[in-house]
Short mmCIF file of C-alpha atoms and ligand atoms in Angstrom, two decimals:
data_model
loop_
_atom_site.label_atom_id
_atom_site.label_comp_id
_atom_site.label_asym_id
_atom_site.label_seq_id
_atom_site.Cartn_x
_atom_site.Cartn_y
_atom_site.Cartn_z
CA MET A 1 145.79 77.15 200.36
CA LEU A 2 145.57 75.96 196.77
CA PHE A 3 147.82 76.78 193.81
CA GLU A 4 144.76 78.31 192.11
CA GLN A 5 144.67 80.96 194.84
CA LEU A 6 148.19 82.16 194.01
CA GLY A 7 147.11 83.79 190.74
CA LEU A 8 148.93 81.33 188.52
CA ILE A 9 148.23 81.03 184.80
CA GLU A 10 146.62 77.98 183.24
CA PRO A 11 149.71 76.44 181.55
CA ILE A 12 151.49 76.42 184.90
CA LEU A 13 148.53 75.11 186.89
CA LYS A 14 148.23 72.30 184.36
CA ALA A 15 151.91 71.41 184.80
CA ILE A 16 151.65 71.48 188.61
CA LYS A 17 148.68 69.15 188.41
CA LYS A 18 150.66 66.83 186.17
CA GLU A 19 153.41 66.77 188.83
CA GLY A 20 150.80 65.59 191.31
CA TYR A 21 151.20 68.55 193.68
CA THR A 22 147.99 69.31 195.51
CA GLN A 23 149.02 72.18 197.76
CA PRO A 24 151.84 74.72 197.71
CA THR A 25 154.45 74.33 200.44
CA PRO A 26 154.89 77.23 202.94
CA ILE A 27 157.85 78.72 201.06
CA GLN A 28 155.82 78.60 197.84
CA VAL A 29 152.81 80.26 199.49
CA GLN A 30 155.02 83.09 200.69
CA SER A 31 157.44 83.49 197.80
CA ILE A 32 155.32 83.07 194.67
CA PRO A 33 153.19 86.23 195.16
CA ILE A 34 156.29 88.31 195.98
CA VAL A 35 158.25 87.14 192.96
CA LEU A 36 155.23 87.74 190.71
CA THR A 37 155.23 91.42 191.73
CA GLY A 38 158.80 91.77 190.48
CA LYS A 39 160.30 92.54 193.90
CA ASP A 40 163.66 91.24 195.13
CA LEU A 41 163.48 88.34 197.53
CA LEU A 42 165.70 87.09 200.33
CA GLY A 43 164.67 83.51 201.07
CA CYS A 44 165.94 81.55 204.02
CA ALA A 45 164.72 77.99 203.76
CA GLN A 46 166.06 74.55 204.35
CA THR A 47 166.51 72.10 201.53
CA GLY A 48 163.51 69.93 200.74
CA THR A 49 161.01 72.70 201.40
CA GLY A 50 160.00 73.12 197.75
CA LYS A 51 162.37 76.05 197.24
CA THR A 52 163.00 75.34 193.56
CA ALA A 53 159.33 75.59 192.61
CA ALA A 54 159.05 78.69 194.81
CA PHE A 55 161.24 80.56 192.34
CA ALA A 56 160.84 78.55 189.11
CA ILE A 57 157.04 78.86 188.95
CA PRO A 58 156.78 82.66 189.27
CA ILE A 59 159.80 83.17 186.99
CA LEU A 60 158.14 81.08 184.28
CA GLN A 61 154.90 82.98 184.72
CA GLN A 62 156.60 86.39 184.44
CA LEU A 63 158.56 85.37 181.36
CA TYR A 64 155.44 83.86 179.79
CA ASN A 65 153.36 86.98 180.38
CA THR A 66 155.96 89.26 178.84
CA ARG A 67 157.21 87.00 176.03
CA SER A 68 157.77 88.60 172.64
CA GLY A 69 155.93 85.94 170.67
CA VAL A 70 158.97 85.40 168.44
CA GLN A 71 159.44 81.68 167.95
CA GLY A 72 163.01 80.52 167.29
CA GLY A 73 165.74 82.89 166.08
CA TYR A 74 168.07 84.69 168.46
CA LYS A 75 166.76 85.19 171.97
CA HIS A 76 168.33 86.92 174.91
CA ILE A 77 168.80 85.06 178.15
CA ARG A 78 166.01 86.47 180.34
CA ALA A 79 166.57 84.59 183.60
CA LEU A 80 169.75 83.15 185.11
CA VAL A 81 169.88 80.67 188.00
CA LEU A 82 173.33 80.32 189.53
CA THR A 83 173.80 77.23 191.66
CA PRO A 84 176.89 75.59 193.18
CA THR A 85 176.95 72.06 191.80
CA ARG A 86 176.29 70.19 188.60
CA GLU A 87 173.77 67.91 190.31
CA LEU A 88 171.74 70.82 191.61
CA ALA A 89 171.91 72.55 188.23
CA THR A 90 170.51 69.42 186.59
CA GLN A 91 167.73 69.13 189.17
CA ILE A 92 166.74 72.78 188.75
CA ASP A 93 166.73 72.36 184.97
CA GLU A 94 164.42 69.36 185.39
CA SER A 95 162.11 71.50 187.54
CA PHE A 96 161.94 74.21 184.85
CA GLU A 97 161.11 71.47 182.37
CA ALA A 98 158.37 70.10 184.63
CA TYR A 99 156.68 73.38 185.58
CA GLY A 100 157.21 75.07 182.21
CA ARG A 101 156.24 72.20 179.92
CA PHE A 102 153.10 73.98 178.66
CA THR A 103 154.56 77.48 178.42
CA GLY A 104 156.76 77.02 175.33
CA LEU A 105 159.61 78.75 177.20
CA LYS A 106 163.11 77.38 176.68
CA HIS A 107 165.58 76.50 179.39
CA ASP A 108 169.14 75.20 179.26
CA VAL A 109 171.69 74.04 181.76
CA ILE A 110 175.46 74.42 181.67
CA PHE A 111 178.09 73.05 184.03
CA GLY A 112 181.74 72.05 183.95
CA GLY A 113 183.28 68.60 183.74
CA VAL A 114 181.76 67.83 180.34
CA PRO A 115 182.71 69.07 176.87
CA GLN A 116 181.23 72.47 176.16
CA HIS A 117 180.26 71.81 172.54
CA ARG A 118 176.70 70.62 173.16
CA GLN A 119 176.10 73.47 175.58
CA THR A 120 177.26 76.13 173.14
CA ILE A 121 175.10 74.67 170.34
CA ALA A 122 172.07 74.81 172.64
CA LEU A 123 172.89 78.38 173.63
CA ARG A 124 173.19 79.42 169.98
CA ASN A 125 169.58 78.35 169.50
CA GLY A 126 168.55 80.77 172.22
CA THR A 127 167.15 80.18 175.68
CA ASP A 128 164.85 82.02 178.06
CA VAL A 129 166.20 80.54 181.29
CA LEU A 130 169.80 79.51 181.86
CA ILE A 131 170.77 77.38 184.84
CA ALA A 132 174.52 77.40 185.45
CA THR A 133 177.36 76.62 187.79
CA PRO A 134 179.70 79.62 188.16
CA GLY A 135 182.88 78.21 186.57
CA ARG A 136 181.40 77.10 183.26
CA LEU A 137 179.23 80.21 183.05
CA LEU A 138 182.24 82.51 183.32
CA ASP A 139 184.16 80.35 180.88
CA LEU A 140 181.47 80.62 178.23
CA MET A 141 180.97 84.33 178.95
CA ASN A 142 184.68 84.91 178.42
CA GLN A 143 184.52 83.01 175.15
CA GLY A 144 181.67 85.22 173.95
CA TYR A 145 178.95 82.55 173.95
CA ILE A 146 176.88 84.18 176.68
CA TYR A 147 175.76 87.76 177.14
CA LEU A 148 173.66 88.72 180.10
CA ASP A 149 172.98 92.36 179.27
CA HIS A 150 169.25 91.76 178.73
CA LEU A 151 168.79 89.69 181.85
CA GLU A 152 165.56 90.35 183.73
CA ILE A 153 165.76 87.92 186.66
CA PHE A 154 168.82 86.66 188.53
CA VAL A 155 168.61 83.83 191.07
CA LEU A 156 171.43 82.98 193.43
CA ASP A 157 170.60 79.59 194.87
CA GLU A 158 172.29 77.96 197.89
CA ALA A 159 174.28 81.14 198.48
CA ASP A 160 175.92 79.89 201.68
CA ARG A 161 177.26 76.86 199.89
CA MET A 162 178.53 79.05 197.06
CA LEU A 163 180.63 80.92 199.57
CA ASP A 164 181.83 77.75 201.30
CA MET A 165 182.98 76.49 197.95
CA GLY A 166 184.97 79.66 197.29
CA PHE A 167 182.75 81.03 194.53
CA ILE A 168 182.57 84.57 195.88
CA ASN A 169 184.85 86.07 193.23
CA ASP A 170 183.08 84.23 190.43
CA ILE A 171 179.73 85.52 191.69
CA LYS A 172 181.07 89.07 191.76
CA LYS A 173 182.39 88.73 188.20
CA VAL A 174 179.01 87.47 186.96
CA VAL A 175 177.07 90.19 188.80
CA ARG A 176 179.24 92.88 187.17
CA GLU A 177 177.89 91.76 183.79
CA LEU A 178 174.23 91.97 184.80
CA PRO A 179 172.01 94.97 184.12
CA GLN A 180 171.46 97.19 187.18
CA GLN A 181 167.73 97.05 186.54
CA ARG A 182 166.79 93.49 187.32
CA GLN A 183 164.95 91.34 189.82
CA THR A 184 167.20 89.36 192.17
CA LEU A 185 166.18 86.32 194.19
CA PHE A 186 168.60 85.12 196.82
CA PHE A 187 168.23 81.78 198.59
CA SER A 188 170.28 80.32 201.38
CA ALA A 189 169.52 77.64 203.96
CA THR A 190 171.55 79.48 206.57
CA MET A 191 172.21 83.19 207.05
CA PRO A 192 175.60 83.70 208.72
CA PRO A 193 176.90 87.31 208.64
CA ASN A 194 178.97 86.94 205.44
CA ILE A 195 175.87 85.72 203.57
CA ALA A 196 173.75 88.56 204.91
CA LYS A 197 176.46 90.97 203.69
CA LEU A 198 176.45 89.45 200.20
CA ALA A 199 172.63 89.60 200.13
CA ASN A 200 172.75 93.29 201.09
CA SER A 201 175.08 94.06 198.23
CA LEU A 202 172.94 92.26 195.64
CA LEU A 203 169.36 92.96 196.64
CA TYR A 204 167.29 96.11 196.42
CA LYS A 205 164.68 96.52 199.18
CA PRO A 206 164.11 92.77 199.37
CA GLU A 207 161.06 91.11 200.80
CA LYS A 208 162.13 88.46 203.30
CA VAL A 209 160.81 84.94 203.52
CA GLU A 210 161.99 82.69 206.29
CA ILE A 211 160.55 79.24 206.62
CA THR A 212 162.47 77.98 209.60
CA PRO A 213 164.58 80.03 211.99
CA VAL A 214 168.14 80.50 210.78
CA SER A 215 170.16 77.31 211.24
CA THR A 216 167.44 75.43 213.08
CA THR A 217 168.24 71.80 212.55
CA ALA A 218 165.73 70.14 210.25
CA GLU A 219 162.61 69.21 212.12
CA ARG A 220 161.65 65.57 212.29
CA VAL A 221 165.29 64.48 211.96
CA GLU A 222 166.30 62.47 214.98
CA GLN A 223 169.97 63.02 215.66
CA CYS A 224 172.59 61.20 217.65
CA VAL A 225 176.35 61.12 218.01
CA PHE A 226 178.67 58.14 218.36
CA PHE A 227 181.94 58.93 220.13
CA VAL A 228 184.45 56.74 218.37
CA LYS A 229 188.15 56.62 217.66
CA LYS A 230 189.04 57.60 214.13
CA LYS A 231 190.55 54.17 213.49
CA ASP A 232 187.34 52.42 214.60
CA LYS A 233 184.96 54.40 212.40
CA GLN A 234 184.91 51.88 209.56
CA GLN A 235 184.05 49.06 211.97
CA LEU A 236 181.31 51.15 213.50
CA LEU A 237 179.90 51.86 210.05
CA ASP A 238 179.96 48.17 209.16
CA HIS A 239 178.21 47.43 212.43
CA ILE A 240 175.49 50.02 211.85
CA LEU A 241 174.89 48.82 208.31
CA GLN A 242 174.14 45.34 209.61
CA ASP A 243 170.78 46.85 210.44
CA LYS A 244 168.78 45.84 207.39
CA SER A 245 166.16 48.46 208.16
CA ILE A 246 168.67 50.97 206.83
CA LYS A 247 167.63 50.53 203.23
CA ARG A 248 169.49 53.48 201.82
CA THR A 249 171.90 55.96 203.32
CA ILE A 250 174.29 58.72 202.40
CA VAL A 251 177.60 58.54 204.26
CA PHE A 252 179.34 61.91 204.32
CA THR A 253 183.11 62.15 204.37
CA GLN A 254 185.44 65.12 204.38
CA THR A 255 187.73 63.91 201.61
CA LYS A 256 187.37 62.38 198.15
CA HIS A 257 190.04 59.84 199.00
CA GLY A 258 188.14 58.91 202.17
CA ALA A 259 184.92 58.45 200.19
CA ASP A 260 186.65 56.07 197.76
CA ARG A 261 188.27 54.08 200.57
CA ILE A 262 185.07 53.66 202.57
CA ALA A 263 183.02 52.66 199.52
CA LYS A 264 185.70 50.10 198.60
CA ASN A 265 185.75 48.66 202.13
CA LEU A 266 181.96 48.36 202.15
CA ARG A 267 181.97 46.58 198.80
CA LYS A 268 184.48 44.09 200.22
CA ARG A 269 181.83 43.30 202.83
CA ASN A 270 179.23 42.81 200.12
CA ILE A 271 177.48 46.08 200.84
CA ASN A 272 176.37 47.79 197.68
CA ALA A 273 178.23 51.09 197.92
CA ASP A 274 179.73 53.68 195.63
CA ALA A 275 181.51 56.99 196.04
CA LEU A 276 180.37 60.36 194.71
CA HIS A 277 182.80 63.25 194.62
CA GLY A 278 184.21 65.98 192.45
CA ASP A 279 187.03 63.89 190.93
CA LYS A 280 184.58 61.49 189.29
CA SER A 281 183.56 62.13 185.70
CA GLN A 282 180.16 63.67 185.14
CA ALA A 283 178.91 60.47 183.50
CA SER A 284 180.02 58.39 186.47
CA ARG A 285 178.42 60.83 188.95
CA GLN A 286 175.12 60.76 187.13
CA ASN A 287 175.21 57.00 186.89
CA THR A 288 175.96 56.61 190.61
CA LEU A 289 173.22 59.03 191.54
CA ALA A 290 170.71 57.28 189.30
CA ASN A 291 171.61 53.92 190.90
CA PHE A 292 171.18 55.40 194.35
CA LYS A 293 167.86 57.00 193.49
CA ASN A 294 166.42 53.85 191.92
CA GLY A 295 167.51 51.72 194.89
CA ARG A 296 170.24 49.64 193.22
CA LEU A 297 172.83 51.24 195.48
CA ARG A 298 172.38 51.00 199.24
CA VAL A 299 175.15 53.31 200.38
CA LEU A 300 176.28 56.50 198.71
CA VAL A 301 179.57 57.69 200.17
CA ALA A 302 179.83 61.34 199.28
CA THR A 303 181.71 64.53 199.90
CA ASP A 304 179.63 67.62 200.65
CA ILE A 305 180.19 69.24 197.30
CA ALA A 306 178.88 66.26 195.39
CA ALA A 307 175.93 65.65 197.68
CA ARG A 308 174.68 69.19 197.79
CA GLY A 309 170.98 69.46 197.09
CA ILE A 310 170.50 65.83 196.15
CA ASP A 311 166.84 65.03 196.50
CA VAL A 312 166.23 61.35 197.11
CA GLU A 313 162.77 60.23 198.03
CA ALA A 314 162.38 58.20 201.22
CA LEU A 315 165.95 58.67 202.40
CA GLU A 316 165.70 57.88 206.10
CA HIS A 317 169.32 57.84 207.19
CA VAL A 318 172.26 60.15 206.85
CA ILE A 319 175.57 59.16 208.42
CA ASN A 320 178.28 61.72 209.13
CA TYR A 321 181.36 59.53 209.00
CA ASP A 322 183.35 62.72 209.51
CA LEU A 323 181.88 65.77 211.18
CA PRO A 324 182.03 68.89 209.03
CA ASN A 325 184.32 71.67 210.22
CA VAL A 326 181.75 74.25 209.07
CA SER A 327 178.67 73.90 211.30
CA GLU A 328 176.20 75.09 208.65
CA THR A 329 177.24 72.11 206.54
CA TYR A 330 175.83 69.83 209.22
CA VAL A 331 172.41 71.44 208.78
CA HIS A 332 172.61 70.88 205.03
CA ARG A 333 173.70 67.29 205.40
CA ILE A 334 170.95 66.24 207.73
CA GLY A 335 168.50 68.12 205.50
CA ARG A 336 168.97 65.27 202.97
CA THR A 337 166.64 63.22 205.15
CA GLY A 338 163.32 63.87 206.85
CA ARG A 339 162.00 65.47 203.67
CA ALA A 340 158.37 66.08 202.85
CA GLY A 341 157.17 64.90 206.25
CA ALA A 342 159.20 61.65 206.23
CA THR A 343 161.07 60.34 209.26
CA GLY A 344 164.78 60.99 209.29
CA TYR A 345 167.76 59.88 211.32
CA ALA A 346 171.13 61.59 211.33
CA LEU A 347 173.95 59.56 212.88
CA SER A 348 177.26 61.31 213.44
CA PHE A 349 180.64 59.80 214.26
CA CYS A 350 182.80 62.00 216.43
CA ALA A 351 186.48 61.32 217.07
CA THR A 352 188.33 63.16 219.83
CA GLU A 353 189.82 65.64 217.37
CA GLU A 354 186.33 66.43 216.04
CA ARG A 355 184.94 67.48 219.44
CA PRO A 356 185.36 71.20 218.64
CA PHE A 357 183.28 70.68 215.46
CA LEU A 358 180.56 68.98 217.51
CA ASN A 359 180.59 71.83 220.02
CA SER A 360 180.12 74.41 217.25
CA ILE A 361 177.28 72.36 215.72
CA ASN A 362 175.54 72.17 219.09
CA LYS A 363 176.01 75.91 219.51
CA LEU A 364 174.68 76.75 216.05
CA THR A 365 171.68 74.46 216.28
CA LYS A 366 171.02 75.38 219.93
CA GLN A 367 170.82 71.77 221.01
CA LYS A 368 172.98 69.04 222.43
CA ILE A 369 172.96 66.06 220.12
CA PRO A 370 172.47 63.01 222.37
CA SER A 371 175.25 60.42 222.38
CA VAL A 372 174.66 56.71 221.85
CA ARG A 373 176.29 53.66 223.38
CA HIS A 374 177.99 51.27 220.96
CA PRO A 375 180.57 48.48 220.95
CA PHE A 376 183.51 50.67 219.88
CA GLU A 377 183.01 53.57 222.23
CA GLU A 378 185.03 53.16 225.37
CA SER A 379 188.51 54.16 224.35
CA ALA A 380 187.11 57.10 222.41
CA LEU A 381 185.03 58.18 225.37
CA ILE A 382 188.01 58.12 227.68
CA GLU A 383 189.89 60.31 225.21
CA ALA A 384 186.91 62.61 224.81
CA ASN A 385 186.57 62.93 228.56
CA ASN A 386 190.17 63.99 228.82
CA ALA A 387 189.56 66.58 226.13
CA ASP A 388 186.16 67.79 227.33
CA PRO A 389 184.71 67.49 230.80
CA ASP A 390 181.19 67.73 229.31
CA ALA A 391 181.58 64.49 227.36
CA PRO A 392 179.42 61.55 228.46
CA LYS A 393 181.10 59.35 231.02
CA ALA A 394 182.41 55.98 229.92
CA GLU A 395 180.63 53.22 231.75
CA PRO A 396 180.87 49.47 231.44
CA ARG A 397 178.64 48.34 228.60
CA ARG A 398 175.40 46.80 229.63
CA PRO A 399 172.65 45.13 227.65
CA LYS A 400 170.15 47.52 226.14
CA PRO A 401 166.85 47.64 228.01
CA ARG A 402 164.06 46.22 225.88
CA ASN A 403 162.02 49.38 225.80
CA ARG A 404 164.79 51.50 224.38
CA ASN A 405 165.19 52.17 220.70
CA ARG A 406 168.38 52.05 218.73
CA TYR A 407 169.30 55.54 219.83
CA GLY A 408 169.02 54.63 223.48
CA ARG A 409 165.87 56.74 223.85
CA LYS A 410 162.75 55.57 225.56
CA ASP A 411 160.18 57.51 223.63
CA ARG A 412 160.28 55.91 220.20
CA VAL A 413 160.27 52.17 219.95
CA ASP A 414 159.43 50.25 216.84
CA LYS A 415 160.04 46.71 215.72
CA ARG A 416 163.21 47.50 213.84
CA ASP A 417 164.73 48.94 216.97
CA GLN A 418 164.85 45.56 218.58
CA LYS A 419 166.96 44.06 215.83
CA ILE A 420 170.23 45.78 216.61
CA ASP A 421 171.94 46.81 219.76
CA PHE A 422 174.29 49.75 219.49
P1 AMP B 1 163.30 71.39 196.74
O1 AMP B 1 163.25 71.99 198.11
O2 AMP B 1 163.06 72.40 195.68
O3 AMP B 1 164.55 70.59 196.52
O4 AMP B 1 162.04 70.36 196.63
C1 AMP B 1 161.98 69.17 197.34
C2 AMP B 1 160.99 68.16 196.75
O5 AMP B 1 159.65 68.59 196.97
C3 AMP B 1 161.11 67.93 195.24
O6 AMP B 1 161.11 66.55 195.01
C4 AMP B 1 159.87 68.57 194.65
O7 AMP B 1 159.44 67.87 193.49
C5 AMP B 1 158.86 68.42 195.77
N1 AMP B 1 157.81 69.48 195.79
C6 AMP B 1 157.99 70.79 195.55
N2 AMP B 1 156.83 71.46 195.71
C7 AMP B 1 155.89 70.55 196.06
C8 AMP B 1 154.50 70.62 196.36
N3 AMP B 1 153.82 71.78 196.37
N4 AMP B 1 153.84 69.48 196.67
C9 AMP B 1 154.52 68.30 196.70
N5 AMP B 1 155.84 68.16 196.43
C10 AMP B 1 156.53 69.27 196.12
#
């Protein structure tokens, strides 16, 4: 399938070519024609599937085809994309810039944590597409800077995360201000019952697009779990990071304080690390992210909220320093790696008290994440065995057989695997 076969207009095809895309991804093949017909869409797709272009491209085309021709002056907001985090909002805005560069359509992004002045000036000049996080959007609506009564297309992106982050009431408030007659596009990587209920209340006879089965763990991501005592996690992390083949990794933690502490400890060991979480200023978050993306930073220690939707090319490793207590979050986290056909490894640390989280993850993803031997395991294993008879049995440590890779599996052996013995 080629983009030309999707009925796209020349300015958009030209922009896609400039981006270097040769073929649409499966979610794009399925979604673009539906969105172009004006129907509502319920999309279930994992991150990294090309979801943003799947909605941005047909939105731009629809707005372009029905534009008034008025240049400048007051314009109504015609499309709104609501997304949970500032980082995602920025990335979506960049996508609208990339795909819409030859359409003459305007787009703006607003999010909290920065002064509103620049955003309100931009809004005064009019915009066709607004990308927003819920808090700042409501704030500016309440102040009379934003009216959505002429909105034509509404996108709710990463809906499951929106709910996890407690945005349900904000979403409801925004939806109350939208015209009844509109097109709604709803995207979520996972579809637990509360998300399906929200989708039902927002969508009218939606077409459904599902790229991978609900909550299937990202394909191509090799996963393993390290049973470890909470107090030994930092040492285990240090040990794992001795493996120089881990060029870049995101380490997920549950708390902002934890992220700061781990990053500080890594820096003490001369590992280039920085923390990313919601208490950091927007400037500092963008700076950290840029350093991580351009390779100056080896380890990004992040909370879920901050890391949501981050798209880093060639990210091979994700480490769950803490297991998430919401199983769907695990799917999102490991979705940071293994993108666009790349290899991915997800390493999770599991302390005794996190065993219930691991059990729910295994249940949700319909798999049993294999456990790995490592130098700090025994005491944790004994505890885990007391807590769960299914836990792997603690055995005396023995040297790793030569034909086993770093995850203790026989099937994949490469040179790097022989460098470190977990
Ligand atoms: P997303 O799922 O929207 O976060 O997209 C993941 C990555 O895939 C982004 O870096 C996009 O630039 C890239 N991408 C989106 N569509 C295509 C395509 N058709 N061909 C190649 N790369 C793409």
